[in-house]
XYZ file of C-alpha atoms in Angstrom:
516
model
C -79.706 -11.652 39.741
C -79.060 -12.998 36.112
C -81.055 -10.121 35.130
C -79.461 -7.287 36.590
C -75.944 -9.211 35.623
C -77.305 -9.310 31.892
C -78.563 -5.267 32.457
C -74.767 -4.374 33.658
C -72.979 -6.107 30.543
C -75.321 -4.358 28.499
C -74.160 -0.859 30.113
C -70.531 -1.741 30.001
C -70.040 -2.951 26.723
C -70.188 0.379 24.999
C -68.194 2.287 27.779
C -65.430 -0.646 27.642
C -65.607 -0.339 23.550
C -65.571 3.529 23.734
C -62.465 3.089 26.419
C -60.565 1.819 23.128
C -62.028 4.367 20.504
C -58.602 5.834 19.260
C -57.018 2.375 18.772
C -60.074 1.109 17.535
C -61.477 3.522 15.115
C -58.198 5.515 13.843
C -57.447 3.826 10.465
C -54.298 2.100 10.369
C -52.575 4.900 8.260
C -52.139 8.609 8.213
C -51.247 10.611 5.082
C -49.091 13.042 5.371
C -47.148 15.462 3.249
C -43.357 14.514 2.402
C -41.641 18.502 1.363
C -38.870 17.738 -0.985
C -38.395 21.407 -2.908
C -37.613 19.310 -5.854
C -40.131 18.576 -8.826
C -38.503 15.267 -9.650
C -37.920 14.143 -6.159
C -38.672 10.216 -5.136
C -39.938 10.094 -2.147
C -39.791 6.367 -0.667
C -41.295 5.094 2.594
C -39.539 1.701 3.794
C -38.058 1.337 0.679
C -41.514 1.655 -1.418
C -41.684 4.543 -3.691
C -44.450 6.255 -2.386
C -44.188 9.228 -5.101
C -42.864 12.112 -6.762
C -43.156 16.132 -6.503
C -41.957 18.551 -4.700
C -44.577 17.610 -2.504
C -45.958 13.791 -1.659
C -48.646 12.605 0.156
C -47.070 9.574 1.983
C -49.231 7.147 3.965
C -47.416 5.762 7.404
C -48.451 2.966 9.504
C -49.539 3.826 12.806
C -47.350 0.602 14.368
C -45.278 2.726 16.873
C -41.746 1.951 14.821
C -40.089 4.224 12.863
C -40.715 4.500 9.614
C -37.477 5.589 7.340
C -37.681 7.991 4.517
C -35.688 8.589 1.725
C -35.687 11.565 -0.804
C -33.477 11.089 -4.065
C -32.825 13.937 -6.807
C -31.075 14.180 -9.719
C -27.657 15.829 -8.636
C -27.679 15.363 -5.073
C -26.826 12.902 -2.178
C -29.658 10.959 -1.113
C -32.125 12.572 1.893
C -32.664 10.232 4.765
C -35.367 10.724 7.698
C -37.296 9.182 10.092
C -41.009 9.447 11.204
C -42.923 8.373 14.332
C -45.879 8.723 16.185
C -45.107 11.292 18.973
C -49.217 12.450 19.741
C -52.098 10.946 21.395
C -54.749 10.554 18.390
C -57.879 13.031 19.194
C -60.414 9.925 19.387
C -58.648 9.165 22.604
C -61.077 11.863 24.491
C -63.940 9.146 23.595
C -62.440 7.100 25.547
C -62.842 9.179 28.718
C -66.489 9.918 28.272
C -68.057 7.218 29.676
C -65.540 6.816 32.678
C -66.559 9.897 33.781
C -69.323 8.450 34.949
C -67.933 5.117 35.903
C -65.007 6.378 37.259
C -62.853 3.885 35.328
C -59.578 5.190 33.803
C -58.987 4.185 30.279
C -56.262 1.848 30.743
C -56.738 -0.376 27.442
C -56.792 2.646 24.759
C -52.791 2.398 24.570
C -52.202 0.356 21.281
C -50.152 1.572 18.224
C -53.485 3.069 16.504
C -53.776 5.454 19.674
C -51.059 7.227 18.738
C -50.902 10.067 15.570
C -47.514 11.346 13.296
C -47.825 15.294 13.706
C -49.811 16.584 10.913
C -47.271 18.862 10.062
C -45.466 18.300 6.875
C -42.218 16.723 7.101
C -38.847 18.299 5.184
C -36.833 15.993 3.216
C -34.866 18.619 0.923
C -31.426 17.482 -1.008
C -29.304 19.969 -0.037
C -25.706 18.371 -0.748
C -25.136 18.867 -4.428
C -23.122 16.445 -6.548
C -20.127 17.830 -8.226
C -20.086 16.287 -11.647
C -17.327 15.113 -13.381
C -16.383 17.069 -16.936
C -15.966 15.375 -19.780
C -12.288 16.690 -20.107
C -11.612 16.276 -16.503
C -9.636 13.640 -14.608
C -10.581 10.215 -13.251
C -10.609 9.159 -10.178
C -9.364 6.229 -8.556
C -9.452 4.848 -5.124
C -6.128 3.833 -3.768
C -6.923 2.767 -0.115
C -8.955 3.263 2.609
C -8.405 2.514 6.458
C -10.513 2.839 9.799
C -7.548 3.816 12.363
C -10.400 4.362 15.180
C -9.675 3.841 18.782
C -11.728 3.010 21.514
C -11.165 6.697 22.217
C -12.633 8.119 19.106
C -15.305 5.495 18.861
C -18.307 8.047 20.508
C -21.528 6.617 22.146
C -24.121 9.514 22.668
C -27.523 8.573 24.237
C -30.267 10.963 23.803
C -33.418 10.118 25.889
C -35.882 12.533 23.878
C -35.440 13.512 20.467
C -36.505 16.782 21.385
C -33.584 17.328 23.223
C -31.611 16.432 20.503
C -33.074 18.690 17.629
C -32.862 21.580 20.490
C -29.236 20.566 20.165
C -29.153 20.260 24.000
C -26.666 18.117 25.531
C -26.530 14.120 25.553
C -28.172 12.322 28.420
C -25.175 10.110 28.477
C -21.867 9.810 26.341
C -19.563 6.345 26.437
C -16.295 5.328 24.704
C -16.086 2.293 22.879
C -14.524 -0.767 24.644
C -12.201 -1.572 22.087
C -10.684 -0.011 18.663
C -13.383 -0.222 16.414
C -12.567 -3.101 13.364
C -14.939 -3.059 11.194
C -14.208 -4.654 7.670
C -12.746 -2.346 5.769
C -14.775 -3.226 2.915
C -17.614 -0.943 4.902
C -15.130 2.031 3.617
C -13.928 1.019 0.500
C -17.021 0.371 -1.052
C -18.914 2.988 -0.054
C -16.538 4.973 -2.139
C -15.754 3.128 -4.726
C -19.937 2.634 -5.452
C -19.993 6.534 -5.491
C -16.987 6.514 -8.433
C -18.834 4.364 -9.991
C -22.249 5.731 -9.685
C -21.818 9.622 -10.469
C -18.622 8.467 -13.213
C -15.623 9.575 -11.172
C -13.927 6.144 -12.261
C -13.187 4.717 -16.143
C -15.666 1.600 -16.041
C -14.515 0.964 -19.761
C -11.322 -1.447 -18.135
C -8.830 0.477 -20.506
C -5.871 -0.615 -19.687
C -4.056 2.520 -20.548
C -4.894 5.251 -18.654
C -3.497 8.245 -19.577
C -1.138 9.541 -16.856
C -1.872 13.027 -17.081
C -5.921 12.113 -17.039
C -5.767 9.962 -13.262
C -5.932 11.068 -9.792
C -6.274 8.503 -6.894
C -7.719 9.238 -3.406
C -6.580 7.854 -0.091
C -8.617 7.983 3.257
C -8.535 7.317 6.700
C -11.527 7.206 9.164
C -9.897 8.325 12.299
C -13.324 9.292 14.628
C -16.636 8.009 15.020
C -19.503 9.075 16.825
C -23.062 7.599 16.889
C -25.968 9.401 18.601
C -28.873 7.102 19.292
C -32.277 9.228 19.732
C -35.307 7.778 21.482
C -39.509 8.859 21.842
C -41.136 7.201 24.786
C -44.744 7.120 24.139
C -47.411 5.099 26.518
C -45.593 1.228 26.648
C -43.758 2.576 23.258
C -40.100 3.150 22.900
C -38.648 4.517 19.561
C -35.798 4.827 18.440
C -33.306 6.459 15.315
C -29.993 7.240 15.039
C -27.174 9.388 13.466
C -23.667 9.243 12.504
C -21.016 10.930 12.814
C -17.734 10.363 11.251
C -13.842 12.281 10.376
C -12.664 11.605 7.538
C -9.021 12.637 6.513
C -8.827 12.678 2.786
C -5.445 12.239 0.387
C -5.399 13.180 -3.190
C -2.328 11.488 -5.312
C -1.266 11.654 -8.961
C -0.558 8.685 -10.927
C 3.099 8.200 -9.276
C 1.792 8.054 -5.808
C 2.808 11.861 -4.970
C 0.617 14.053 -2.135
C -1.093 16.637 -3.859
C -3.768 17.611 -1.590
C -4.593 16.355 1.636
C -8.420 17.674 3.741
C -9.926 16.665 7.030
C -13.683 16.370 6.635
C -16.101 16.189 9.231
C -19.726 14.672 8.021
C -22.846 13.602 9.150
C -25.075 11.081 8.433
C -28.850 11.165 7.743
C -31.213 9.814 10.312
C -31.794 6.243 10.415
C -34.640 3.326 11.575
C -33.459 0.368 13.165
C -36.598 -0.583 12.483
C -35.957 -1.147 8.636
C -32.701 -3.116 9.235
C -32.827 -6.488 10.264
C -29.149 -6.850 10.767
C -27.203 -4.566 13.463
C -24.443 -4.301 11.158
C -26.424 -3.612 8.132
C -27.392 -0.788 10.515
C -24.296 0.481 11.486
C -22.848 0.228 8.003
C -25.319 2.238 6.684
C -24.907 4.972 8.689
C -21.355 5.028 7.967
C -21.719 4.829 4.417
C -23.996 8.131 4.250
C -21.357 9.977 6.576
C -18.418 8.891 4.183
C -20.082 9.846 1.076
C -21.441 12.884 2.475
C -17.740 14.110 3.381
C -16.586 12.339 -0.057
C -18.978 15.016 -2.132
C -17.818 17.640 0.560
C -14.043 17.378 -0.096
C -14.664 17.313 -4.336
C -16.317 20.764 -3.475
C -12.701 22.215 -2.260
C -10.840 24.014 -4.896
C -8.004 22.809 -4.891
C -9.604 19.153 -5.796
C -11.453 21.172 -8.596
C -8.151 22.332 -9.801
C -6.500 18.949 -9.566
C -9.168 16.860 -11.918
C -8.745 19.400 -14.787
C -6.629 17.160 -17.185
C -3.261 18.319 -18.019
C -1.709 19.141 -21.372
C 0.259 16.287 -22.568
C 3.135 19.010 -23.605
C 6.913 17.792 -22.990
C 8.731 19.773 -20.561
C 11.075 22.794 -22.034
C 15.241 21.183 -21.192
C 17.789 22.807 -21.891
C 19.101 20.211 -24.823
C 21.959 17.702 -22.915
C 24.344 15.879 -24.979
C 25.657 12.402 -24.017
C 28.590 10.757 -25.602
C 28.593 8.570 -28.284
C 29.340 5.319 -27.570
C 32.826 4.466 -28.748
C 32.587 1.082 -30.481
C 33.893 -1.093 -28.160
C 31.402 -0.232 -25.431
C 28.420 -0.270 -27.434
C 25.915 -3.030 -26.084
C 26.161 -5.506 -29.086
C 25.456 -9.021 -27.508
C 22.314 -9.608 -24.550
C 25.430 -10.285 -22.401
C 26.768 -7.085 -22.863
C 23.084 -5.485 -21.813
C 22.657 -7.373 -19.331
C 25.976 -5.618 -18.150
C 24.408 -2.099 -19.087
C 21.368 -2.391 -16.725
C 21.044 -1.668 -13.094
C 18.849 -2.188 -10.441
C 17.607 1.058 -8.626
C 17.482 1.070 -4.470
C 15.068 3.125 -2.949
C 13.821 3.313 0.516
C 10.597 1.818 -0.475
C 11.695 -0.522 -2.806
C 13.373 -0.762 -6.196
C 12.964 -0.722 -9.872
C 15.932 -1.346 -12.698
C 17.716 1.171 -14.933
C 19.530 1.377 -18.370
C 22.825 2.990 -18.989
C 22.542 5.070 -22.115
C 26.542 6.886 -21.523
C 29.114 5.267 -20.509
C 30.213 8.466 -18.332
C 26.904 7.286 -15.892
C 24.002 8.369 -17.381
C 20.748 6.268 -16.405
C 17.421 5.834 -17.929
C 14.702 4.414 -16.167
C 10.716 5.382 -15.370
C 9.540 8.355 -13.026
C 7.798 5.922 -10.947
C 10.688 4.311 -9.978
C 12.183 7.744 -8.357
C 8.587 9.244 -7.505
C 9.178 10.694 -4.097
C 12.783 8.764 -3.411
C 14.761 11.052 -5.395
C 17.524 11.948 -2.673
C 17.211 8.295 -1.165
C 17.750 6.239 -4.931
C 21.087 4.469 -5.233
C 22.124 1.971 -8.022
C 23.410 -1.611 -7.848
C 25.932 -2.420 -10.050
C 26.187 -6.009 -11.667
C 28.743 -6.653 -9.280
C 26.674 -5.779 -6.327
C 28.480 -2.600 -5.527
C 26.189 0.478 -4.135
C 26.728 3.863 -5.835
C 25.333 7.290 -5.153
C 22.946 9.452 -8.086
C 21.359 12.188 -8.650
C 18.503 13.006 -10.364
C 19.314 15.285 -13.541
C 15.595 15.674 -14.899
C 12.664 13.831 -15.430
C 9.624 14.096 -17.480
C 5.917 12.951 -15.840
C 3.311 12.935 -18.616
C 6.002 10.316 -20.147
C 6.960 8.518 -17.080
C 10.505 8.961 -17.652
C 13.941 10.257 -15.251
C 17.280 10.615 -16.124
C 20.282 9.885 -13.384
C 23.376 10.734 -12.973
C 26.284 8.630 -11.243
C 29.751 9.371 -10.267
C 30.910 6.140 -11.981
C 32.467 4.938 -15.415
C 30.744 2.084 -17.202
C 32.272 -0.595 -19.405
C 29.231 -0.769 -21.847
C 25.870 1.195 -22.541
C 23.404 1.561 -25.273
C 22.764 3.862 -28.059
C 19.405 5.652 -28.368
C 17.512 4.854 -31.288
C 16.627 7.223 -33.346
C 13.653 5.578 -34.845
C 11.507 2.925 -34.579
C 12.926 -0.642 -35.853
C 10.612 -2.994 -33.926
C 7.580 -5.160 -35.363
C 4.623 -7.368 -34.096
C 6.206 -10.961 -33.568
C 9.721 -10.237 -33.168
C 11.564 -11.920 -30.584
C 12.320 -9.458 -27.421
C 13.895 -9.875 -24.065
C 13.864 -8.167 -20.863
C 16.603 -7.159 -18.574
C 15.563 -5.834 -15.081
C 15.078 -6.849 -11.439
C 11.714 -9.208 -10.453
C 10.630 -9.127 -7.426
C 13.845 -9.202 -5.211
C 17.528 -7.122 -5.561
C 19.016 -10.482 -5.403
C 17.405 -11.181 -8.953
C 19.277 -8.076 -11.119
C 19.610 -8.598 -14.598
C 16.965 -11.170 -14.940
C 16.521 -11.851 -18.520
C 13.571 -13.411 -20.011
C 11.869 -13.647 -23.497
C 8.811 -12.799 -24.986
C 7.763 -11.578 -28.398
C 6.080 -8.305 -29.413
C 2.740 -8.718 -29.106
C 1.240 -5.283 -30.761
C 2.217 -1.811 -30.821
C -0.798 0.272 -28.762
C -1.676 4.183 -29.460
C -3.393 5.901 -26.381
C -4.402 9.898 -27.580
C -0.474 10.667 -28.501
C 1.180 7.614 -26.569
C 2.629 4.812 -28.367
C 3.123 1.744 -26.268
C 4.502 -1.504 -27.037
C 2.880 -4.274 -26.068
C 4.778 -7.650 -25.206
C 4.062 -11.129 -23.284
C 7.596 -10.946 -21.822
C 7.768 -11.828 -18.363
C 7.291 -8.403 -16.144
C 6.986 -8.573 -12.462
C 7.277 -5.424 -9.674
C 10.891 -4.166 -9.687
C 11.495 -4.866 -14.421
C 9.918 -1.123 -14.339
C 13.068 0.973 -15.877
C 14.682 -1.632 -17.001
C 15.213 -2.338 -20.949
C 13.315 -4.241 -23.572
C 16.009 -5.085 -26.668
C 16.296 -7.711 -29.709
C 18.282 -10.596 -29.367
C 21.334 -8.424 -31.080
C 21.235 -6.116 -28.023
C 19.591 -3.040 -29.559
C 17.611 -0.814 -27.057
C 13.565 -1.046 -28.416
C 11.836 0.202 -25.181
C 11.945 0.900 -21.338
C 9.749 -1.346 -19.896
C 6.870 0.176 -18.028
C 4.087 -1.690 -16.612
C 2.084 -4.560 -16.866
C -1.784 -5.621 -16.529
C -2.372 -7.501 -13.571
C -5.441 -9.274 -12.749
C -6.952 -13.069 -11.221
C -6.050 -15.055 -14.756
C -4.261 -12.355 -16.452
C -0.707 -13.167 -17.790
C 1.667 -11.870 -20.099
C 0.475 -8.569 -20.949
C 2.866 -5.419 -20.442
C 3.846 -2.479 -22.006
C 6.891 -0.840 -22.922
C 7.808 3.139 -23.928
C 9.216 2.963 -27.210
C 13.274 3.888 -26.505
C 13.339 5.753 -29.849
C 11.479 8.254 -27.970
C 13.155 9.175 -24.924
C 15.742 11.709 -26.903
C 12.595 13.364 -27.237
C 10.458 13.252 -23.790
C 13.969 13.928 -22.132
C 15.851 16.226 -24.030
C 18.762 14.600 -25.201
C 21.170 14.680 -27.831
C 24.266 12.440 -28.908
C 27.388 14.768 -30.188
């Protein structure tokens, strides 16, 4: 009995080892060939760097997950892909051999090793290119981003092979999200302000003068989302990848926060492994991030972007000269009670900003900025608190200047210097409107801190106290005199007392004016 026990083991041991042979004698890796058209293409597997050519031989763990890929080349978006066994390996027919005899299935040759990538090589080409930015061409800065997705646009797609997907047959199974997607924003807005950075779209020397005819800013809005999750069932073996999908609607501004272009882009992400991601939202954020920088590269392709970075000529606009007044002598600003009498504050619909009379008759100086895309909804407040009606008469953008025009006569204004009569040190005060209409003719006092040249600006720099709503409003010495029209000021965590000023001695010029 023991004998013919002992004789049976002996016979079954083989047939029960060769009823394992593919997950037993396939290696634990497979090379295969990674097809990247590129000569200096990385190729990484996992994250590893597994090479570089136009073509790399990669080695994958047979472990049944899916194993992510990642091409990068020198002007183009990063190449993501995703490889998994999907074929019984060829050792598996040992396993049948003895059985055949036996009449014992192979039940136990099912592990991970069992299973084979396809020996064909897999394509990972670079195909979006990466529009450089010129030397002489404009910079880019982001000015917001939003996800305005509702549980309507927020797409679930479930593919059950990923056959059926690359067929581009229809999804298994498509769901709605159950609530407006809110994700942090910060998903959005770094994604694009890493690719600024990166490819250098964005100024990363911190100048604090940026040249208004050398800036764009972009705006945009994710208003659909769709994610299509993939799957390969293989023996016990489930695995999975997905995609993104996402619509982005793109705004282009100039410095002053007017539309100049405005694109809806539709992009897709690359192909993704859950398998490499341990958190679900490092996962999801991912493939977001590859959909909004693909459509980010897509919309600097459209000409009309193209057009808009190529810097402008710094050139004053061609007036037709316009002669103000000269100030009789009695309503000349002479005192810092007087100017504060000869300022304004400036209403808009979106908020407001300060102006300087420079004629009696009710002409009013302030900055472009103020007026940018309020020009028919501006109105001035007097000193007195009385609400009067202007027009816009001309304006000039490089210099970040307007000139207005109300239907009223004032009791003082000031002259327009001709030159420059200003110094580091002096004493200077502000006149203008911080932060609230209920504040006009704030004064406060600073000194001149340094006069600034940016290409053909001149600036002047001053710690005087400048808050949202001084812009337009007037910079003078403590006899009155008109030095500058205050303009902006650096803001910042622990940043104080640094703004900037146009010098007033040049608006005759940027403006076209004249004094008869």
């Amino acid at each position: 009995m023991k004998r013919n026990l002992r004789m049976t083991s002996f016979l079954l041991a083989p047939a029960i080892m060769l009823s394992s042979c593919a997950s037993i004698l396939n290696s634990k890796q497979q090379p295969l060939q990674i097809v990247t058209d590129h000569a200096t293409a990385k190729v990484y597997v996992n994250g590893e760097l597994a090479g570089e050519g136009e073509q790399v031989e990669a080695k994958l763990a047979r472990d049944m997950k899916v194993q992510q890929l990642k091409v990068e080349q020198t002007g183009f978006k990063p190449e993501y892909k995703v490889a998994f066994q999907t074929t019984k390996s060829p050792l598996y027919i040992m396993s049948w051999i003895p059985f055949g005899i036996l009449f014992f299935p192979p039940f136990s040759d099912g592990g991970p090793k069992s299973f084979d990538y396809k020996k064909e090589a897999i394509p990972v080409k670079p195909s979006l290119s990466i529009v450089p930015k010129k030397e002489n061409s404009k910079y880019i800065y982001l000015k917001s981003t939003s996800f305005n997705v509702s549980k309507e646009d927020l797409v679930f797609k479930k593919y059950f092979s990923h056959k059926r997907y690359n067929k581009g047959k229809k999804e298994s199974s498509v769901t709605n999200g159950k609530d407006d997607l809110k994700l942090d924003n910060t998903i959005f807005s770094d994604a694009i302000a890493d690719v600024l950075k990166k490819y250098g779209y964005t100024d990363t020397t911190r100048s604090v003068l940026k040249n208004k005819t050398n800036t764009i800013y972009v705006g945009a809005e994710v208003s659909n989302v769709q994610f299509s999750d993939i799957y390969n069932n293989k023996g016990a073996f489930r695995q999975n990848y997905a995609v993104g999908k996402a619509t982005i609607n793109w705004t282009f501004y100039d410095v002053y926060g007017q539309t100049k272009f405005q694109k809806s882009i539709v992009s897709e992400s690359g192909e993704f492994s859950p398998n490499y991601y341990d958190d679900p939202q490092d996962y999801i954020a991912v493939i977001l991030e590859d959909a909004i920088t693909a459509s980010f590269f897509k919309v600097l392709e459209a000409e009309e972007v193209q057009q808009l970075m190529k810097e402008e000529q710094t050139e004053t606009p061609t007036f037709t000269p316009l002669a103000l007044k000269k100030a009789k002598s009695s309503s000349l600003v002479k005192t810092i009670a007087q100017a504060q009498n000869a300022t304004v504050t400036l209403k808009t619909k979106e908020g407001h900003g300060s102006g300087i009379v420079i004629d009696e008759s009710g002409y009013i100086l302030t900055n472009f900025h103020v007026i940018a895309n309020q020009e028919k909804n501006t109105k001035l407040i007097l000193p007195d608190g009385q609400e009067v009606s202007c027009d816009v008469v001309r304006v000039n953008e490089y210099a970040d200047l307007a000139l207005l025009k109300a239907d009223k006569k004032f009791t003082y204004s000031f002259a327009l210097p001709s030159a420059a009569d200003y110094s580091s040190g002096m004493d200077v005060f502000a006149i203008g409107t911080p932060n609230s209409i209920e504040l006009g003719q704030t004064l406060s006092k600073g000194i001149i801190s340094g006069i600034r040249n940016n290409k053909d600006s001149e600036w002047i720099q001053t710690d005087v106290s400048v808050n949202p709503g001084n812009s337009g409003g007037a910079l003078i010495d403590r006899n009155g005199k008109l030095l500058g029209v205050v303009n902006s000021k650096v803001t910042g965590f622990g940043i104080e007392g640094i703004a900037f000023c146009i010098p007033a001695y040049k608006v005759s010029q940027f403006l076209g004016l004249s004094v008869k």
